[in-house]
PDB file of C-alpha atoms in Angstrom:
ATOM      1  CA  ASP A  17      -2.951  -2.470  -9.064  1.00  0.00           C
ATOM      2  CA  TYR A  18      -2.131   0.902  -9.129  1.00  0.00           C
ATOM      3  CA  PHE A  19       0.649   2.901  -6.653  1.00  0.00           C
ATOM      4  CA  ASP A  20       1.997   5.713  -6.761  1.00  0.00           C
ATOM      5  CA  SER A  21       4.480   8.702  -4.803  1.00  0.00           C
ATOM      6  CA  MET A  22       4.640  11.941  -5.142  1.00  0.00           C
ATOM      7  CA  VAL A  23       6.159  14.426  -2.461  1.00  0.00           C
ATOM      8  CA  LEU A  24       4.428  17.246  -1.061  1.00  0.00           C
ATOM      9  CA  SER A  25       4.860  20.695  -0.410  1.00  0.00           C
ATOM     10  CA  ASP A  26       6.069  20.856   2.707  1.00  0.00           C
ATOM     11  CA  GLY A  27       8.913  17.868   1.881  1.00  0.00           C
ATOM     12  CA  ARG A  28       6.452  14.863   3.001  1.00  0.00           C
ATOM     13  CA  LEU A  29       6.603  11.720   0.819  1.00  0.00           C
ATOM     14  CA  LEU A  30       2.878  10.959   0.563  1.00  0.00           C
ATOM     15  CA  VAL A  31       2.741   6.873  -0.859  1.00  0.00           C
ATOM     16  CA  PHE A  32      -0.761   5.944  -2.105  1.00  0.00           C
ATOM     17  CA  MET A  33      -1.225   2.214  -3.140  1.00  0.00           C
ATOM     18  CA  SER A  34      -4.583   0.503  -4.260  1.00  0.00           C
ATOM     19  CA  ASP A  35      -5.137  -3.353  -5.414  1.00  0.00           C
ATOM     20  CA  SER A  36      -8.277  -3.126  -8.205  1.00  0.00           C
ATOM     21  CA  SER A  37      -7.190  -5.447  -9.687  1.00  0.00           C
ATOM     22  CA  TYR A  38      -8.789  -9.024 -10.331  1.00  0.00           C
ATOM     23  CA  ASN A  39     -12.504  -6.384 -11.483  1.00  0.00           C
ATOM     24  CA  GLY A  40     -11.822  -6.012 -15.532  1.00  0.00           C
ATOM     25  CA  ILE A  41     -12.861  -2.973 -17.247  1.00  0.00           C
ATOM     26  CA  ASP A  42     -13.961  -1.238 -13.524  1.00  0.00           C
ATOM     27  CA  SER A  43     -10.690  -1.815 -12.025  1.00  0.00           C
ATOM     28  CA  ALA A  44      -9.030   0.849 -14.519  1.00  0.00           C
ATOM     29  CA  VAL A  45     -11.087   2.602 -14.914  1.00  0.00           C
ATOM     30  CA  ALA A  46     -11.554   3.146 -10.762  1.00  0.00           C
ATOM     31  CA  ALA A  47      -7.296   3.216 -11.071  1.00  0.00           C
ATOM     32  CA  LEU A  48      -8.283   6.164 -13.559  1.00  0.00           C
ATOM     33  CA  GLN A  49     -10.308   8.209 -10.342  1.00  0.00           C
ATOM     34  CA  LEU A  50      -7.876   7.005  -7.926  1.00  0.00           C
ATOM     35  CA  TYR A  51      -5.137   8.710 -10.204  1.00  0.00           C
ATOM     36  CA  GLY A  52      -6.903  12.107 -10.985  1.00  0.00           C
ATOM     37  CA  VAL A  53      -7.816  13.021  -7.026  1.00  0.00           C
ATOM     38  CA  LEU A  54      -3.985  11.926  -5.966  1.00  0.00           C
ATOM     39  CA  HIS A  55      -2.921  13.918  -8.988  1.00  0.00           C
ATOM     40  CA  THR A  56      -5.718  17.560  -9.020  1.00  0.00           C
ATOM     41  CA  PRO A  57      -4.093  19.571  -6.908  1.00  0.00           C
ATOM     42  CA  SER A  58      -5.532  20.896  -3.726  1.00  0.00           C
ATOM     43  CA  LYS A  59      -4.115  21.989  -0.106  1.00  0.00           C
ATOM     44  CA  TYR A  60      -6.882  19.429   1.361  1.00  0.00           C
ATOM     45  CA  LEU A  61      -5.365  16.303  -0.252  1.00  0.00           C
ATOM     46  CA  THR A  62      -1.930  16.433   2.240  1.00  0.00           C
ATOM     47  CA  ALA A  63      -3.387  14.017   4.681  1.00  0.00           C
ATOM     48  CA  PRO A  64      -4.510  10.310   4.142  1.00  0.00           C
ATOM     49  CA  ASP A  65      -7.267   9.996   5.731  1.00  0.00           C
ATOM     50  CA  ARG A  66      -8.407  13.445   3.195  1.00  0.00           C
ATOM     51  CA  LEU A  67      -7.390  11.569  -0.026  1.00  0.00           C
ATOM     52  CA  LEU A  68      -8.905   8.355   1.500  1.00  0.00           C
ATOM     53  CA  ASN A  69     -12.081   9.995   1.924  1.00  0.00           C
ATOM     54  CA  THR A  70     -11.884  12.669  -1.054  1.00  0.00           C
ATOM     55  CA  MET A  71     -11.235   9.231  -2.665  1.00  0.00           C
ATOM     56  CA  ASN A  72     -13.900   7.671  -1.384  1.00  0.00           C
ATOM     57  CA  TRP A  73     -16.801  10.022  -2.493  1.00  0.00           C
ATOM     58  CA  LEU A  74     -15.584  10.042  -5.860  1.00  0.00           C
ATOM     59  CA  LEU A  75     -15.798   5.903  -6.093  1.00  0.00           C
ATOM     60  CA  ALA A  76     -19.472   6.144  -4.460  1.00  0.00           C
ATOM     61  CA  THR A  77     -21.093   9.291  -6.049  1.00  0.00           C
ATOM     62  CA  SER A  78     -19.397   7.780  -9.481  1.00  0.00           C
ATOM     63  CA  SER A  79     -21.056   5.138 -12.391  1.00  0.00           C
ATOM     64  CA  LEU A  80     -18.407   4.944 -13.835  1.00  0.00           C
ATOM     65  CA  SER A  81     -17.170   1.826 -11.651  1.00  0.00           C
ATOM     66  CA  THR A  82     -18.937  -0.257  -9.098  1.00  0.00           C
ATOM     67  CA  THR A  83     -16.157  -2.061  -7.609  1.00  0.00           C
ATOM     68  CA  GLY A  84     -14.935  -1.847  -4.296  1.00  0.00           C
ATOM     69  CA  VAL A  85     -11.112  -1.315  -3.717  1.00  0.00           C
ATOM     70  CA  PRO A  86      -9.306  -1.845  -1.460  1.00  0.00           C
ATOM     71  CA  ALA A  87      -6.361   0.805  -0.801  1.00  0.00           C
ATOM     72  CA  PHE A  88      -3.274   2.208   2.262  1.00  0.00           C
ATOM     73  CA  ALA A  89      -1.594   5.367   1.968  1.00  0.00           C
ATOM     74  CA  LEU A  90       0.266   7.082   3.624  1.00  0.00           C
ATOM     75  CA  THR A  91       2.913  10.441   4.104  1.00  0.00           C
ATOM     76  CA  CYS A  92       6.044  10.371   6.163  1.00  0.00           C
ATOM     77  CA  ALA A  93       8.348  13.119   7.063  1.00  0.00           C
ATOM     78  CA  LYS A  94      12.308  13.853   6.763  1.00  0.00           C
ATOM     79  CA  GLY A  95      12.015  12.969  11.057  1.00  0.00           C
ATOM     80  CA  GLY A  96      10.389   9.760  10.465  1.00  0.00           C
ATOM     81  CA  GLU A  97       6.858  10.513  11.752  1.00  0.00           C
ATOM     82  CA  ILE A  98       4.470   8.759   8.979  1.00  0.00           C
ATOM     83  CA  HIS A  99       1.035   8.905   9.193  1.00  0.00           C
ATOM     84  CA  TYR A 100      -1.853   6.646   7.828  1.00  0.00           C
ATOM     85  CA  SER A 101      -5.051   5.657   6.282  1.00  0.00           C
ATOM     86  CA  SER A 102      -6.146   1.737   4.913  1.00  0.00           C
ATOM     87  CA  ALA A 103      -9.372   1.148   2.844  1.00  0.00           C
ATOM     88  CA  SER A 104      -9.316  -2.858   3.566  1.00  0.00           C
ATOM     89  CA  GLY A 105      -5.761  -2.793   2.279  1.00  0.00           C
ATOM     90  CA  ASN A 106      -2.449  -4.503   3.706  1.00  0.00           C
ATOM     91  CA  PRO A 107      -1.024  -2.684   6.245  1.00  0.00           C
ATOM     92  CA  LEU A 108       1.929  -1.357   6.268  1.00  0.00           C
ATOM     93  CA  TYR A 109       4.197  -3.575   7.373  1.00  0.00           C
ATOM     94  CA  LEU A 110       7.899  -1.682   9.417  1.00  0.00           C
ATOM     95  CA  TYR A 111      10.697  -3.279  10.303  1.00  0.00           C
ATOM     96  CA  ASN A 112      12.856  -1.516  13.133  1.00  0.00           C
ATOM     97  CA  PRO A 113      16.603  -2.572  12.560  1.00  0.00           C
ATOM     98  CA  ARG A 114      17.430  -1.450  16.068  1.00  0.00           C
ATOM     99  CA  ALA A 115      14.974  -3.888  18.130  1.00  0.00           C
ATOM    100  CA  GLY A 116      14.537  -6.992  14.654  1.00  0.00           C
ATOM    101  CA  THR A 117      11.018  -6.862  15.073  1.00  0.00           C
ATOM    102  CA  PHE A 118       8.912  -5.745  12.529  1.00  0.00           C
ATOM    103  CA  THR A 119       5.728  -4.208  13.358  1.00  0.00           C
ATOM    104  CA  SER A 120       2.393  -3.780  11.114  1.00  0.00           C
ATOM    105  CA  HIS A 121       0.157  -0.669  11.267  1.00  0.00           C
ATOM    106  CA  GLY A 122      -3.828   0.169   9.517  1.00  0.00           C
ATOM    107  CA  THR A 123      -6.409   1.160  10.793  1.00  0.00           C
ATOM    108  CA  LYS A 124      -9.790  -0.147   9.857  1.00  0.00           C
ATOM    109  CA  GLY A 125     -12.376   0.877   7.017  1.00  0.00           C
ATOM    110  CA  SER A 126     -14.677  -0.944   4.373  1.00  0.00           C
ATOM    111  CA  PRO A 127     -12.963  -0.853   0.911  1.00  0.00           C
ATOM    112  CA  LEU A 128     -13.275   2.748  -1.276  1.00  0.00           C
ATOM    113  CA  GLY A 129     -16.165   3.156  -3.701  1.00  0.00           C
ATOM    114  CA  VAL A 130     -18.924   0.509  -1.049  1.00  0.00           C
ATOM    115  CA  ARG A 131     -20.266   3.331   0.867  1.00  0.00           C
ATOM    116  CA  LYS A 132     -20.127   7.005   0.201  1.00  0.00           C
ATOM    117  CA  GLU A 133     -20.696   8.318   4.008  1.00  0.00           C
ATOM    118  CA  ALA A 134     -17.595   6.039   4.990  1.00  0.00           C
ATOM    119  CA  SER A 135     -14.427   8.151   6.893  1.00  0.00           C
ATOM    120  CA  TYR A 136     -11.353   6.776   7.258  1.00  0.00           C
ATOM    121  CA  ASP A 137      -8.956   7.333  10.373  1.00  0.00           C
ATOM    122  CA  THR A 138      -5.336   7.217  10.841  1.00  0.00           C
ATOM    123  CA  GLY A 139      -2.374   6.237  12.435  1.00  0.00           C
ATOM    124  CA  THR A 140       1.153   7.067  12.980  1.00  0.00           C
ATOM    125  CA  VAL A 141       4.154   6.047  14.059  1.00  0.00           C
ATOM    126  CA  ARG A 142       7.725   6.900  14.382  1.00  0.00           C
ATOM    127  CA  ALA A 143      10.619   5.158  12.481  1.00  0.00           C
ATOM    128  CA  VAL A 144      14.142   4.873  13.671  1.00  0.00           C
ATOM    129  CA  PRO A 145      16.821   4.914  11.512  1.00  0.00           C
ATOM    130  CA  GLY A 146      17.085   2.612   8.756  1.00  0.00           C
ATOM    131  CA  SER A 147      13.930   1.397   9.120  1.00  0.00           C
ATOM    132  CA  ILE A 148      12.651  -0.911   6.110  1.00  0.00           C
ATOM    133  CA  GLY A 149       8.865  -0.652   5.481  1.00  0.00           C
ATOM    134  CA  ILE A 150       6.819  -2.681   3.091  1.00  0.00           C
ATOM    135  CA  LEU A 151       2.903  -1.967   1.184  1.00  0.00           C
ATOM    136  CA  HIS A 152       2.224  -5.014  -0.653  1.00  0.00           C
ATOM    137  CA  SER A 153      -1.013  -6.715  -2.668  1.00  0.00           C
ATOM    138  CA  ALA A 154      -2.978  -9.133  -1.986  1.00  0.00           C
ATOM    139  CA  GLY A 155      -1.248 -10.933  -4.260  1.00  0.00           C
ATOM    140  CA  LEU A 156       2.168 -11.116  -3.005  1.00  0.00           C
ATOM    141  CA  LEU A 157       0.575 -14.046  -0.658  1.00  0.00           C
ATOM    142  CA  LYS A 158      -2.386 -15.412  -1.734  1.00  0.00           C
ATOM    143  CA  ALA A 159      -0.757 -16.455  -5.020  1.00  0.00           C
ATOM    144  CA  ARG A 160      -0.335 -20.185  -5.408  1.00  0.00           C
ATOM    145  CA  ASN A 161       2.774 -21.983  -7.255  1.00  0.00           C
ATOM    146  CA  GLY A 162       2.758 -25.229  -9.237  1.00  0.00           C
ATOM    147  CA  LYS A 163       2.543 -27.306  -5.739  1.00  0.00           C
ATOM    148  CA  GLY A 164      -0.546 -24.877  -4.189  1.00  0.00           C
ATOM    149  CA  GLU A 165       1.661 -23.108  -1.023  1.00  0.00           C
ATOM    150  CA  THR A 166       1.662 -19.554  -1.427  1.00  0.00           C
ATOM    151  CA  TYR A 167       4.597 -16.609  -0.602  1.00  0.00           C
ATOM    152  CA  THR A 168       4.303 -16.711   3.189  1.00  0.00           C
ATOM    153  CA  ALA A 169       4.933 -13.339   5.344  1.00  0.00           C
ATOM    154  CA  ASP A 170       8.109 -15.177   7.172  1.00  0.00           C
ATOM    155  CA  ALA A 171       9.860 -15.633   3.815  1.00  0.00           C
ATOM    156  CA  LEU A 172       9.770 -11.940   2.618  1.00  0.00           C
ATOM    157  CA  ARG A 173      10.532 -10.725   7.028  1.00  0.00           C
ATOM    158  CA  GLY A 174      13.164 -12.654   6.388  1.00  0.00           C
ATOM    159  CA  LEU A 175      14.877 -11.244   2.937  1.00  0.00           C
ATOM    160  CA  ILE A 176      13.893  -7.814   4.589  1.00  0.00           C
ATOM    161  CA  SER A 177      15.976  -7.803   8.068  1.00  0.00           C
ATOM    162  CA  ALA A 178      19.017  -9.796   5.909  1.00  0.00           C
ATOM    163  CA  SER A 179      18.751  -6.407   3.974  1.00  0.00           C
ATOM    164  CA  ARG A 180      19.730  -3.722   6.503  1.00  0.00           C
ATOM    165  CA  GLY A 181      21.658  -0.894   4.945  1.00  0.00           C
ATOM    166  CA  ASP A 182      20.085  -2.183   0.522  1.00  0.00           C
ATOM    167  CA  THR A 183      18.761   0.483  -1.381  1.00  0.00           C
ATOM    168  CA  PRO A 184      15.128  -0.167  -1.724  1.00  0.00           C
ATOM    169  CA  ALA A 185      15.648  -1.128  -5.424  1.00  0.00           C
ATOM    170  CA  VAL A 186      18.001  -4.294  -4.250  1.00  0.00           C
ATOM    171  CA  ILE A 187      15.526  -4.930  -1.136  1.00  0.00           C
ATOM    172  CA  THR A 188      12.670  -4.661  -3.832  1.00  0.00           C
ATOM    173  CA  ARG A 189      14.783  -6.895  -6.462  1.00  0.00           C
ATOM    174  CA  LYS A 190      15.433  -9.391  -3.926  1.00  0.00           C
ATOM    175  CA  ILE A 191      12.037  -9.981  -2.759  1.00  0.00           C
ATOM    176  CA  TYR A 192      10.599 -10.218  -6.227  1.00  0.00           C
ATOM    177  CA  GLU A 193      13.743 -13.005  -7.271  1.00  0.00           C
ATOM    178  CA  ASP A 194      12.578 -14.958  -4.466  1.00  0.00           C
ATOM    179  CA  TYR A 195       9.147 -14.743  -5.491  1.00  0.00           C
ATOM    180  CA  ARG A 196      10.172 -15.497  -8.617  1.00  0.00           C
ATOM    181  CA  SER A 197      12.427 -18.284  -7.653  1.00  0.00           C
ATOM    182  CA  PHE A 198       9.163 -19.786  -5.316  1.00  0.00           C
ATOM    183  CA  MET A 199       6.952 -18.863  -7.871  1.00  0.00           C
ATOM    184  CA  GLY A 200       9.015 -21.552 -10.198  1.00  0.00           C
ATOM    185  CA  GLY A 201       7.232 -19.110 -12.831  1.00  0.00           C
ATOM    186  CA  SER A 202       4.082 -20.655 -12.403  1.00  0.00           C
ATOM    187  CA  GLN A 203       1.190 -17.563 -11.581  1.00  0.00           C
ATOM    188  CA  GLU A 204      -1.334 -18.778 -10.520  1.00  0.00           C
ATOM    189  CA  GLU A 205      -4.263 -17.673  -7.585  1.00  0.00           C
TER     190      GLU A 205
END
């Protein structure tokens, strides 16, 4: 998996996540190409859909990687406005502490690199103060423990709603520890 973030020149935060694992050397090559696009200074890559469109074109026209890559990109402004776009990646789950609710935010789109003509849409949501958002790779909810059980979205939502006021680092650690405990040392999928 490849996860990255950066602060854009206008102060917005750009967050990117792709699920490029399980494909051997193709995974590393795809992640390197995605990194190259993300870290090439360009005034055109400031919107999630533009970023995914550019990454898609690169992977689809490259002879270096032959694997489709699910991905998700978002930008977040200081006022809480989030713009997002998905290439078959898991959606953004957003917890609203005022309402005590979770909402799912994603757009339709094929994995990066599958079709050169693919294009990606952008959605918008406004997060209220204290909101908690989570992006995760497919492995979080697909891995099986020694009993053959998978970690559930309900367990994840429970941890997040109980973590109101905690820092992102603390919430991440809680999720990791709960997942690790649930897996009981098994990393099978």
